[in-house]
Short mmCIF file of C-alpha atoms and ligand atoms in Angstrom, two decimals:
data_model
loop_
_atom_site.label_atom_id
_atom_site.label_comp_id
_atom_site.label_asym_id
_atom_site.label_seq_id
_atom_site.Cartn_x
_atom_site.Cartn_y
_atom_site.Cartn_z
CA MET E 17 325.36 108.71 39.10
CA LYS E 18 326.88 109.92 42.31
CA SER E 19 324.80 113.14 42.56
CA ARG E 20 321.55 111.24 41.93
CA LEU E 21 322.54 108.90 44.73
CA SER E 22 323.09 111.70 47.20
CA LEU E 23 319.77 113.31 46.16
CA LEU E 24 318.08 110.04 46.98
CA PHE E 25 319.79 109.94 50.34
CA SER E 26 318.66 113.40 51.33
CA ALA E 27 315.10 112.63 50.19
CA THR E 28 315.08 109.50 52.36
CA ALA E 29 316.49 111.46 55.26
CA ILE E 30 313.84 114.19 55.01
CA LEU E 31 311.06 111.63 54.77
CA ALA E 32 312.47 109.80 57.77
CA VAL E 33 312.52 112.90 59.89
CA LEU E 34 308.96 113.81 58.87
CA ALA E 35 307.60 110.35 59.46
CA GLY E 36 309.52 109.47 62.63
CA PRO E 37 310.71 105.93 63.23
CA LEU E 38 308.66 103.54 61.11
CA ALA E 39 308.65 101.08 64.00
CA ALA E 40 306.59 103.56 66.03
CA GLN E 41 303.79 103.40 63.45
CA GLU E 42 303.33 99.67 63.83
CA THR E 43 300.51 98.20 65.95
CA ALA E 44 301.26 95.53 68.55
CA ALA E 45 299.46 92.95 66.40
CA GLN E 46 301.54 93.83 63.34
CA ARG E 47 304.67 93.56 65.40
CA ASP E 48 303.63 90.17 66.78
CA ALA E 49 303.02 88.94 63.24
CA ARG E 50 306.41 90.21 62.10
CA MET E 51 308.19 88.65 65.07
CA ALA E 52 306.31 85.31 64.92
CA TRP E 53 308.96 83.22 63.12
CA TRP E 54 311.76 84.64 65.27
CA ARG E 55 309.94 83.88 68.52
CA GLU E 56 309.21 80.39 67.36
CA ALA E 57 312.76 79.70 66.13
CA ARG E 58 314.54 79.78 69.51
CA PHE E 59 317.85 78.61 68.06
CA GLY E 60 320.15 80.22 65.49
CA MET E 61 323.72 79.91 64.26
CA PHE E 62 325.98 82.96 64.43
CA VAL E 63 328.96 83.00 62.08
CA HIS E 64 332.04 85.17 62.50
CA TRP E 65 334.21 85.00 59.44
CA GLY E 66 336.34 87.60 57.70
CA LEU E 67 339.94 88.72 57.12
CA TYR E 68 340.82 88.07 60.76
CA SER E 69 339.99 84.35 60.29
CA GLY E 70 343.25 83.68 58.45
CA LEU E 71 345.34 85.34 61.14
CA ALA E 72 343.66 82.90 63.57
CA GLY E 73 344.84 84.72 66.69
CA THR E 74 348.50 84.83 65.59
CA TRP E 75 350.58 87.95 64.89
CA ASP E 76 354.34 87.99 64.20
CA GLY E 77 354.28 84.22 64.64
CA LYS E 78 353.05 84.44 68.23
CA PRO E 79 349.65 83.96 69.82
CA VAL E 80 348.07 87.33 70.58
CA SER E 81 346.04 85.69 73.32
CA LYS E 82 344.65 82.26 74.05
CA THR E 83 341.27 83.66 75.05
CA GLY E 84 338.95 86.42 73.96
CA GLY E 85 337.71 87.70 70.61
CA MET E 86 340.34 87.24 67.89
CA GLU E 87 338.17 89.09 65.37
CA TRP E 88 339.59 92.05 67.31
CA ILE E 89 343.17 91.15 66.40
CA GLN E 90 343.79 94.35 64.44
CA ASN E 91 342.82 96.40 67.47
CA LEU E 92 344.76 94.18 69.87
CA VAL E 93 348.03 94.60 67.95
CA LYS E 94 347.22 98.25 67.10
CA ALA E 95 347.79 97.79 63.38
CA ASP E 96 346.65 100.30 60.82
CA THR E 97 344.53 98.99 57.96
CA ASP E 98 347.39 98.77 55.45
CA THR E 99 349.52 96.62 57.73
CA TYR E 100 346.56 94.48 58.73
CA ALA E 101 345.33 94.02 55.17
CA GLN E 102 348.81 93.20 53.87
CA ARG E 103 349.09 90.31 56.31
CA ALA E 104 345.49 89.13 56.37
CA ILE E 105 344.47 89.25 52.70
CA PRO E 106 346.92 86.58 51.43
CA LEU E 107 345.62 84.20 54.12
CA PHE E 108 341.95 84.67 53.34
CA LYS E 109 341.17 81.97 50.77
CA PRO E 110 337.54 80.86 50.74
CA ALA E 111 337.19 77.44 49.10
CA PRO E 112 334.54 77.00 46.40
CA GLY E 113 331.15 76.17 47.94
CA PHE E 114 332.48 76.82 51.45
CA ALA E 115 329.15 78.04 52.85
CA ARG E 116 327.25 74.85 52.11
CA GLU E 117 329.03 73.07 54.96
CA TRP E 118 327.98 75.55 57.62
CA ALA E 119 324.45 75.96 56.34
CA ARG E 120 324.02 72.18 56.38
CA LEU E 121 325.49 71.97 59.87
CA ALA E 122 323.10 74.67 61.07
CA ARG E 123 320.11 72.79 59.71
CA GLU E 124 321.32 69.47 61.12
CA ALA E 125 321.71 71.11 64.53
CA GLY E 126 318.12 72.33 64.43
CA CYS E 127 318.92 76.02 63.92
CA ARG E 128 316.13 77.93 62.23
CA TYR E 129 318.23 80.92 61.22
CA LEU E 130 321.79 81.89 60.45
CA VAL E 131 323.31 85.31 61.13
CA PHE E 132 326.71 86.00 59.60
CA THR E 133 329.18 88.89 59.55
CA THR E 134 328.71 90.90 56.36
CA LYS E 135 331.35 93.30 57.75
CA HIS E 136 333.09 93.23 61.12
CA HIS E 137 334.86 96.09 62.92
CA ASP E 138 337.91 95.79 60.61
CA GLY E 139 335.66 97.19 57.85
CA PHE E 140 336.24 94.45 55.27
CA ALA E 141 332.93 93.86 53.45
CA LEU E 142 332.14 90.33 52.31
CA HIS E 143 329.88 91.46 49.50
CA ASP E 144 330.76 93.03 46.16
CA SER E 145 330.46 96.67 47.14
CA LYS E 146 330.36 99.49 44.63
CA VAL E 147 331.29 102.07 47.26
CA SER E 148 334.46 100.42 48.58
CA ASP E 149 337.56 98.64 47.42
CA PHE E 150 338.02 97.02 50.83
CA ASP E 151 335.59 94.26 49.95
CA ALA E 152 335.45 90.72 48.60
CA GLY E 153 334.40 91.97 45.18
CA SER E 154 337.57 94.04 44.77
CA VAL E 155 339.99 91.70 46.53
CA LEU E 156 338.73 88.25 45.50
CA GLN E 157 336.41 89.05 42.59
CA ARG E 158 333.70 87.19 44.50
CA ASP E 159 330.51 88.13 46.26
CA LEU E 160 330.75 86.07 49.43
CA VAL E 161 327.49 87.45 50.82
CA ARG E 162 325.63 86.10 47.81
CA GLU E 163 327.31 82.71 48.18
CA ILE E 164 326.38 82.53 51.87
CA VAL E 165 322.81 83.73 51.35
CA GLU E 166 322.25 81.15 48.62
CA ALA E 167 323.67 78.30 50.71
CA THR E 168 321.60 79.33 53.72
CA ARG E 169 318.37 79.61 51.77
CA ALA E 170 319.04 76.25 50.14
CA GLU E 171 318.87 74.67 53.61
CA GLY E 172 315.55 76.38 54.32
CA LEU E 173 316.96 78.71 56.97
CA LYS E 174 316.19 82.37 57.61
CA VAL E 175 319.07 84.71 56.82
CA GLY E 176 320.48 87.41 59.07
CA PHE E 177 323.13 90.04 58.35
CA TYR E 178 325.47 91.02 61.15
CA HIS E 179 326.84 94.44 60.23
CA SER E 180 329.43 96.39 62.17
CA ILE E 181 328.68 100.07 62.40
CA ILE E 182 332.10 100.57 63.96
CA ASP E 183 334.63 100.71 61.13
CA TRP E 184 338.39 100.67 61.70
CA HIS E 185 339.34 101.13 58.07
CA HIS E 186 337.32 104.11 56.85
CA ASP E 187 339.37 107.29 56.51
CA GLN E 188 336.48 109.53 57.59
CA TYR E 189 335.45 107.57 60.68
CA GLU E 190 335.99 110.01 63.55
CA TYR E 191 337.24 107.63 66.21
CA ALA E 192 338.32 110.47 68.49
CA ARG E 193 334.67 111.29 69.19
CA SER E 194 334.31 108.26 71.45
CA THR E 195 336.39 107.13 74.37
CA GLN E 196 334.41 103.88 74.64
CA ALA E 197 334.20 102.56 71.08
CA PRO E 198 337.36 100.63 70.20
CA HIS E 199 339.75 101.72 67.44
CA PRO E 200 343.31 100.55 66.73
CA LEU E 201 344.50 104.13 66.34
CA ARG E 202 342.72 105.51 69.38
CA GLY E 203 344.80 108.11 71.18
CA THR E 204 346.76 108.95 68.05
CA PRO E 205 345.93 111.85 65.69
CA TYR E 206 344.08 111.11 62.44
CA PRO E 207 346.74 110.04 59.90
CA ASN E 208 344.91 112.07 57.27
CA GLY E 209 344.68 115.23 59.38
CA THR E 210 340.97 115.85 59.78
CA ARG E 211 337.92 113.69 59.23
CA ASN E 212 334.26 114.27 58.45
CA HIS E 213 332.19 111.59 60.15
CA GLU E 214 329.10 112.48 58.08
CA ARG E 215 330.93 111.06 55.10
CA TYR E 216 331.51 107.82 56.95
CA ILE E 217 327.80 107.72 57.79
CA ASP E 218 326.94 108.18 54.10
CA TYR E 219 329.21 105.26 53.35
CA LEU E 220 327.67 103.10 56.09
CA HIS E 221 324.19 103.80 54.73
CA ALA E 222 325.29 103.13 51.16
CA GLN E 223 326.72 99.71 52.04
CA VAL E 224 323.68 98.74 54.08
CA ARG E 225 321.57 99.83 51.15
CA GLU E 226 323.48 97.46 48.86
CA LEU E 227 322.95 94.66 51.35
CA ILE E 228 319.22 95.13 51.75
CA PHE E 229 318.51 95.80 48.06
CA ASN E 230 320.58 93.18 46.29
CA TYR E 231 320.15 89.86 48.10
CA GLY E 232 316.40 89.24 48.28
CA PRO E 233 314.61 89.10 51.59
CA VAL E 234 316.76 89.63 54.67
CA ASP E 235 315.23 88.33 57.88
CA VAL E 236 317.48 89.88 60.53
CA LEU E 237 319.74 92.89 60.71
CA TRP E 238 322.15 92.45 63.59
CA TRP E 239 323.87 95.78 64.21
CA ASP E 240 327.10 95.89 66.21
CA TYR E 241 327.62 98.18 68.22
CA SER E 242 327.21 101.52 69.96
CA ALA E 243 328.87 103.09 72.97
CA GLN E 244 327.19 105.28 75.56
CA ASP E 245 329.23 108.19 74.24
CA PHE E 246 328.75 107.28 70.58
CA GLN E 247 325.35 106.03 69.49
CA GLY E 248 322.05 106.52 67.74
CA GLN E 249 321.22 109.39 65.48
CA GLU E 250 324.44 111.26 66.22
CA ALA E 251 326.89 108.47 65.53
CA TRP E 252 325.07 106.60 62.73
CA ARG E 253 321.89 108.54 61.78
CA ALA E 254 320.34 105.44 63.25
CA PHE E 255 316.64 106.17 62.81
CA ASP E 256 317.15 107.02 59.13
CA LEU E 257 319.14 103.83 58.71
CA MET E 258 316.43 101.74 60.37
CA ASN E 259 313.71 103.42 58.32
CA MET E 260 315.56 102.75 55.09
CA VAL E 261 315.92 99.09 56.04
CA ARG E 262 312.27 98.73 57.10
CA ALA E 263 310.95 100.50 54.01
CA ARG E 264 312.75 97.99 51.78
CA GLN E 265 312.38 94.93 54.03
CA PRO E 266 309.09 95.36 55.92
CA GLY E 267 309.32 91.92 57.51
CA ILE E 268 312.81 92.32 58.92
CA THR E 269 313.79 91.98 62.59
CA MET E 270 316.53 94.24 63.97
CA ASN E 271 318.49 94.19 67.20
CA ASN E 272 319.07 97.14 69.54
CA ARG E 273 322.76 97.83 68.99
CA LEU E 274 322.47 101.09 67.07
CA PHE E 275 321.89 102.51 70.55
CA ARG E 276 323.29 102.24 74.06
CA SER E 277 320.74 103.73 76.42
CA LEU E 278 318.34 102.45 79.05
CA GLU E 279 315.25 102.81 76.84
CA ALA E 280 317.09 100.78 74.20
CA GLY E 281 317.79 97.89 76.58
CA TRP E 282 321.23 98.81 77.91
CA LYS E 283 322.28 99.80 81.37
CA ALA E 284 326.04 99.83 80.86
CA MET E 285 328.89 98.89 78.58
CA GLY E 286 330.22 95.34 78.90
CA THR E 287 328.87 91.94 78.01
CA ASP E 288 326.26 91.79 80.78
CA GLY E 289 325.31 95.47 80.56
CA TYR E 290 321.82 94.86 79.13
CA ALA E 291 318.62 96.20 80.71
CA THR E 292 315.32 94.31 80.80
CA GLN E 293 313.34 96.84 78.78
CA LEU E 294 313.13 97.93 75.17
CA ASP E 295 311.15 100.63 73.45
CA PRO E 296 310.47 99.14 69.97
CA LYS E 297 311.62 102.27 68.24
CA TYR E 298 315.18 101.21 69.11
CA GLY E 299 314.87 97.67 67.79
CA ASP E 300 313.02 94.41 68.17
CA PHE E 301 315.11 92.48 70.64
CA ILE E 302 317.81 92.95 73.23
CA THR E 303 321.12 91.15 73.00
CA PRO E 304 322.67 89.82 76.23
CA GLU E 305 326.15 88.75 75.20
CA GLN E 306 327.93 85.68 76.62
CA HIS E 307 325.31 85.80 79.33
CA ILE E 308 322.02 84.10 80.18
CA PRO E 309 319.67 86.34 82.16
CA PRO E 310 318.68 84.91 85.56
CA THR E 311 314.96 85.15 84.74
CA GLY E 312 312.76 85.69 81.72
CA MET E 313 311.68 89.18 80.75
CA PRO E 314 307.97 89.23 80.04
CA GLY E 315 307.18 91.59 77.20
CA VAL E 316 310.78 91.87 75.99
CA ASP E 317 312.16 89.78 73.15
CA TRP E 318 315.73 88.75 73.78
CA GLU E 319 318.50 86.68 72.31
CA THR E 320 321.64 85.50 74.05
CA CYS E 321 324.61 85.32 71.70
CA MET E 322 327.46 83.11 72.85
CA THR E 323 330.75 81.63 71.72
CA LEU E 324 331.56 77.91 71.67
CA ASN E 325 334.99 78.57 73.16
CA THR E 326 335.91 82.16 74.13
CA THR E 327 336.42 83.82 70.74
CA TRP E 328 333.97 84.83 68.00
CA GLY E 329 336.49 84.82 65.14
CA TYR E 330 338.56 81.66 64.60
CA SER E 331 341.66 81.21 66.77
CA GLU E 332 344.10 78.35 66.60
CA HIS E 333 344.98 78.91 70.26
CA ASP E 334 341.60 78.78 71.97
CA HIS E 335 340.74 75.28 73.15
CA ALA E 336 338.26 76.23 75.86
CA TRP E 337 335.34 74.47 74.15
CA LYS E 338 332.07 74.25 76.04
CA SER E 339 330.84 70.71 76.61
CA ASP E 340 327.74 69.31 74.91
CA GLU E 341 326.09 69.30 78.31
CA VAL E 342 326.68 73.01 78.80
CA LEU E 343 325.48 73.89 75.29
CA ILE E 344 322.32 71.78 75.35
CA ARG E 345 321.40 72.91 78.86
CA ASN E 346 322.02 76.54 77.85
CA LEU E 347 319.60 76.17 74.96
CA ILE E 348 317.00 74.69 77.31
CA ASP E 349 317.64 77.29 80.01
CA ILE E 350 317.19 80.11 77.49
CA ALA E 351 314.00 78.62 76.03
CA SER E 352 312.64 78.16 79.57
CA LYS E 353 313.06 81.91 80.03
CA GLY E 354 311.45 82.80 76.70
CA GLY E 355 314.62 83.76 74.81
CA ASN E 356 316.58 82.72 71.73
CA TYR E 357 320.06 81.19 71.63
CA LEU E 358 322.38 82.48 68.89
CA LEU E 359 325.36 80.16 69.07
CA ASN E 360 328.52 81.22 67.31
CA ILE E 361 330.98 79.40 65.10
CA GLY E 362 334.33 80.87 64.10
CA LEU E 363 335.43 79.49 60.73
CA ARG E 364 338.86 79.06 59.27
CA ALA E 365 339.96 81.33 56.42
CA ASP E 366 338.98 78.78 53.77
CA GLY E 367 335.48 78.72 55.26
CA SER E 368 335.84 75.27 56.80
CA VAL E 369 334.44 74.40 60.20
CA PRO E 370 336.77 73.22 63.01
CA LYS E 371 336.07 69.63 64.02
CA GLU E 372 335.19 70.52 67.64
CA THR E 373 332.52 72.86 66.30
CA VAL E 374 331.09 70.22 63.98
CA ASN E 375 330.90 67.81 66.91
CA SER E 376 329.16 70.31 69.19
CA PHE E 377 326.52 71.23 66.63
CA ARG E 378 325.93 67.58 65.75
CA ALA E 379 325.42 66.74 69.42
CA ILE E 380 322.86 69.52 69.74
CA GLY E 381 321.21 68.25 66.55
CA ALA E 382 320.95 64.71 67.91
CA TRP E 383 319.25 66.05 71.03
CA MET E 384 316.95 68.33 69.02
CA ARG E 385 315.80 65.55 66.72
CA VAL E 386 314.30 63.79 69.73
CA ASN E 387 313.38 66.79 71.84
CA GLY E 388 313.00 69.78 69.48
CA GLU E 389 309.26 70.12 70.05
CA SER E 390 310.04 71.14 73.65
CA ILE E 391 311.99 74.14 72.29
CA TYR E 392 310.42 75.50 69.06
CA GLY E 393 307.43 77.76 69.51
CA THR E 394 307.39 77.29 73.25
CA SER E 395 307.05 80.01 75.84
CA ALA E 396 308.70 80.58 79.19
CA SER E 397 308.32 78.24 82.13
CA PRO E 398 305.50 78.95 84.57
CA PHE E 399 307.80 77.86 87.42
CA SER E 400 310.31 80.27 88.88
CA LYS E 401 312.47 77.36 89.97
CA LEU E 402 312.59 73.59 89.62
CA ASP E 403 315.03 71.52 91.63
CA TRP E 404 315.71 69.00 88.89
CA GLY E 405 315.82 71.11 85.72
CA ARG E 406 313.76 73.45 83.57
CA ALA E 407 310.39 73.65 81.83
CA THR E 408 308.80 75.22 78.77
CA ARG E 409 305.17 75.55 77.80
CA LEU E 410 303.39 75.08 74.49
CA ARG E 411 299.90 76.29 73.81
CA ASP E 412 298.21 75.37 70.56
CA GLY E 413 294.89 76.75 69.50
CA SER E 414 293.02 79.50 71.27
CA ALA E 415 294.88 80.13 74.46
CA GLY E 416 292.95 80.73 77.63
CA GLN E 417 289.69 79.25 76.39
CA GLY E 418 290.45 75.74 77.47
CA ARG E 419 290.68 74.55 73.87
CA GLY E 420 293.63 73.19 71.96
CA ARG E 421 296.60 71.50 73.50
CA ASP E 422 298.31 72.92 76.51
CA LEU E 423 301.53 71.12 77.28
CA LEU E 424 304.31 71.43 79.77
CA TYR E 425 307.73 70.13 78.76
CA LEU E 426 309.76 69.12 81.77
CA HIS E 427 313.50 69.11 81.04
CA VAL E 428 315.03 66.82 83.60
CA PHE E 429 318.75 67.43 84.22
CA ASP E 430 318.88 65.44 87.50
CA TRP E 431 316.97 62.24 87.00
CA PRO E 432 315.09 61.13 90.16
CA LYS E 433 316.77 58.18 91.84
CA ASP E 434 313.47 56.88 93.21
CA GLY E 435 311.73 57.05 89.84
CA ARG E 436 309.31 59.74 91.06
CA LEU E 437 309.47 63.07 89.28
CA GLN E 438 307.87 65.65 91.55
CA VAL E 439 306.31 68.65 89.84
CA PRO E 440 305.14 71.50 92.11
CA LEU E 441 301.84 71.97 90.32
CA ALA E 442 298.31 72.38 91.68
CA SER E 443 296.41 72.25 88.39
CA ARG E 444 294.50 69.42 86.76
CA VAL E 445 296.68 67.38 84.48
CA GLY E 446 296.16 64.75 81.82
CA ARG E 447 298.53 62.26 80.23
CA SER E 448 302.29 62.19 80.35
CA TRP E 449 305.04 60.65 78.23
CA LEU E 450 308.73 60.90 77.39
CA LEU E 451 309.74 62.53 74.12
CA ALA E 452 312.28 59.73 73.81
CA ASP E 453 309.47 57.14 74.01
CA PRO E 454 306.23 58.86 73.02
CA ALA E 455 304.13 55.70 72.63
CA ARG E 456 304.40 54.73 76.30
CA ARG E 457 302.25 56.54 78.88
CA LEU E 458 303.77 57.38 82.23
CA LYS E 459 301.77 57.07 85.44
CA VAL E 460 300.62 60.44 86.79
CA ALA E 461 299.35 61.00 90.32
CA ALA E 462 298.07 64.37 91.42
CA ALA E 463 298.12 65.16 95.10
CA LYS E 464 297.69 68.52 96.79
CA ASP E 465 300.16 71.01 95.29
CA GLN E 466 302.12 68.27 93.66
CA VAL E 467 302.01 66.08 90.60
CA VAL E 468 304.12 62.94 90.69
CA ILE E 469 305.11 61.24 87.46
CA THR E 470 306.53 57.74 87.62
CA VAL E 471 309.51 57.57 85.29
CA PRO E 472 311.80 54.70 84.22
CA ALA E 473 314.87 53.98 86.36
CA GLN E 474 317.28 55.12 83.67
CA ALA E 475 317.31 58.63 82.20
CA PRO E 476 316.86 58.36 78.42
CA ASP E 477 319.42 61.14 78.01
CA PRO E 478 322.09 61.91 80.59
CA ILE E 479 322.14 65.59 79.57
CA ALA E 480 318.43 66.34 79.56
CA SER E 481 315.40 64.07 79.19
CA VAL E 482 312.06 65.61 78.38
CA VAL E 483 308.83 64.52 80.06
CA VAL E 484 305.64 65.92 78.52
CA LEU E 485 302.68 66.66 80.74
CA GLU E 486 299.24 67.61 79.43
CA LEU E 487 297.57 70.43 81.29
CA LYS E 488 293.87 70.86 81.76
CA GLY E 489 293.47 74.57 82.24
CA GLU E 490 296.03 77.14 83.34
CA PRO E 491 299.09 75.80 85.17
CA LYS E 492 298.80 76.60 88.86
CA THR E 493 302.27 76.46 90.20
CA ALA E 494 302.57 75.52 93.80
CA ALA E 495 304.75 76.42 96.77
CA VAL E 496 308.10 77.98 95.81
CA ASN E 497 306.84 79.18 92.46
CA ASP E 498 304.80 82.05 91.28
CA ARG E 499 305.37 84.25 88.40
C1 GLC M 522 330.90 92.36 70.32
C2 GLC M 522 332.24 92.30 69.73
C3 GLC M 522 332.32 91.40 68.64
C4 GLC M 522 331.31 90.35 68.40
C5 GLC M 522 329.97 90.68 68.93
C6 GLC M 522 329.03 89.54 69.01
O1 GLC M 522 330.35 93.48 70.65
O2 GLC M 522 332.76 93.54 69.45
O3 GLC M 522 333.57 91.11 68.24
O4 GLC M 522 331.11 90.33 67.05
O5 GLC M 522 329.95 91.42 70.03
O6 GLC M 522 327.98 89.76 69.85
#
């Protein structure tokens, strides 16, 4: 069995080298079709959950830190895998049906997709892996990936696999080859003497293969992550890996984290180290982390991933929850710049969702139920700046030919005290209404370089109220704007 497997691997590798990256063979139109759902979705749930969840930011009875990523706890306390596993495994007790709660919450919040950690840096795989015994199959006799995929699909959401290419547990992972990629044993000699990183890469490919072959369609592969001194073909045989995934899952969308170079959308290490460019052979979208870019990036697909407090994995010590206002306005801000928002939840070890998290996602859901059409399928704002808030644009039908609907959604954060919403627009406009009260028309007056909409005295929503404005022809932004 094993030799046939390795034959298959070398055949795939040879084919990959001969063919070059499959992504490079795709036309722009094919790419647009493949990316269509993702561009329309705008909002996804990110889930960090694994062995670290039970430790919850505590080691030796003390908080490791009150802020920052507690999924990194093994690295923070510099534990080897045996010590880490011995403490974490007894605490990791997923309840039956645990995933239904998060999938339902994601749908209620208006998320269109859910990306979850199939394996984080600690190396513990949530599926039933035939090539490892550091996995849910061996430790819990369960396939948690299958349970999560089924729950997610049952709610009608797209499914994404986060997969860490960094692996702190594998005994052939040559951590000494990078000074930038984290490892709990960094600076100490390999406990097993020498290592052969190629064998780790075989293992990485074998596990990814299990994930993309055994769980039906996978919509997103969210790789995490490369360093400038450890990336791409050298560190992960990245093009072969991507080709294998694409060959099996032609419709899949992948991020850019198998690489860390300028052409791949990175200018540095660090959470705001992204660059505003991406050659599609390195992935489909760039991944600003904990950071909203100051402007949109025409021609580049991007997704901001962000925590609700300051950690990705659950911590019992982190209470720095973002307010509903911050979260809802972030979602709007991102949509107004043409990006997606991947908002994280860190679950407890039994798979349950902390109450603060439930409340935040429900608040977003309540807003989305009224205002979701101003987010889904929209494109970036034509204005470079608006004093009172943000805008998105929706074009139905054949764009540019004056047919179909052409709408501007005006997200008002600061409601006008005089009841006059001033829009710096020089184009012809039609009707206007509030998404919170769609049956009632608002008065619209167009003067030179300015459209004034008369709005009610009270904002329908103190966080963000959406005024819709019909456009007749291309939006001509006036004065301060121009993009
Ligand atoms: C990072 C971290 C990690 C987190 C991820 C999410 O690179 O290493 O813990 O999973 O980003 O974007």
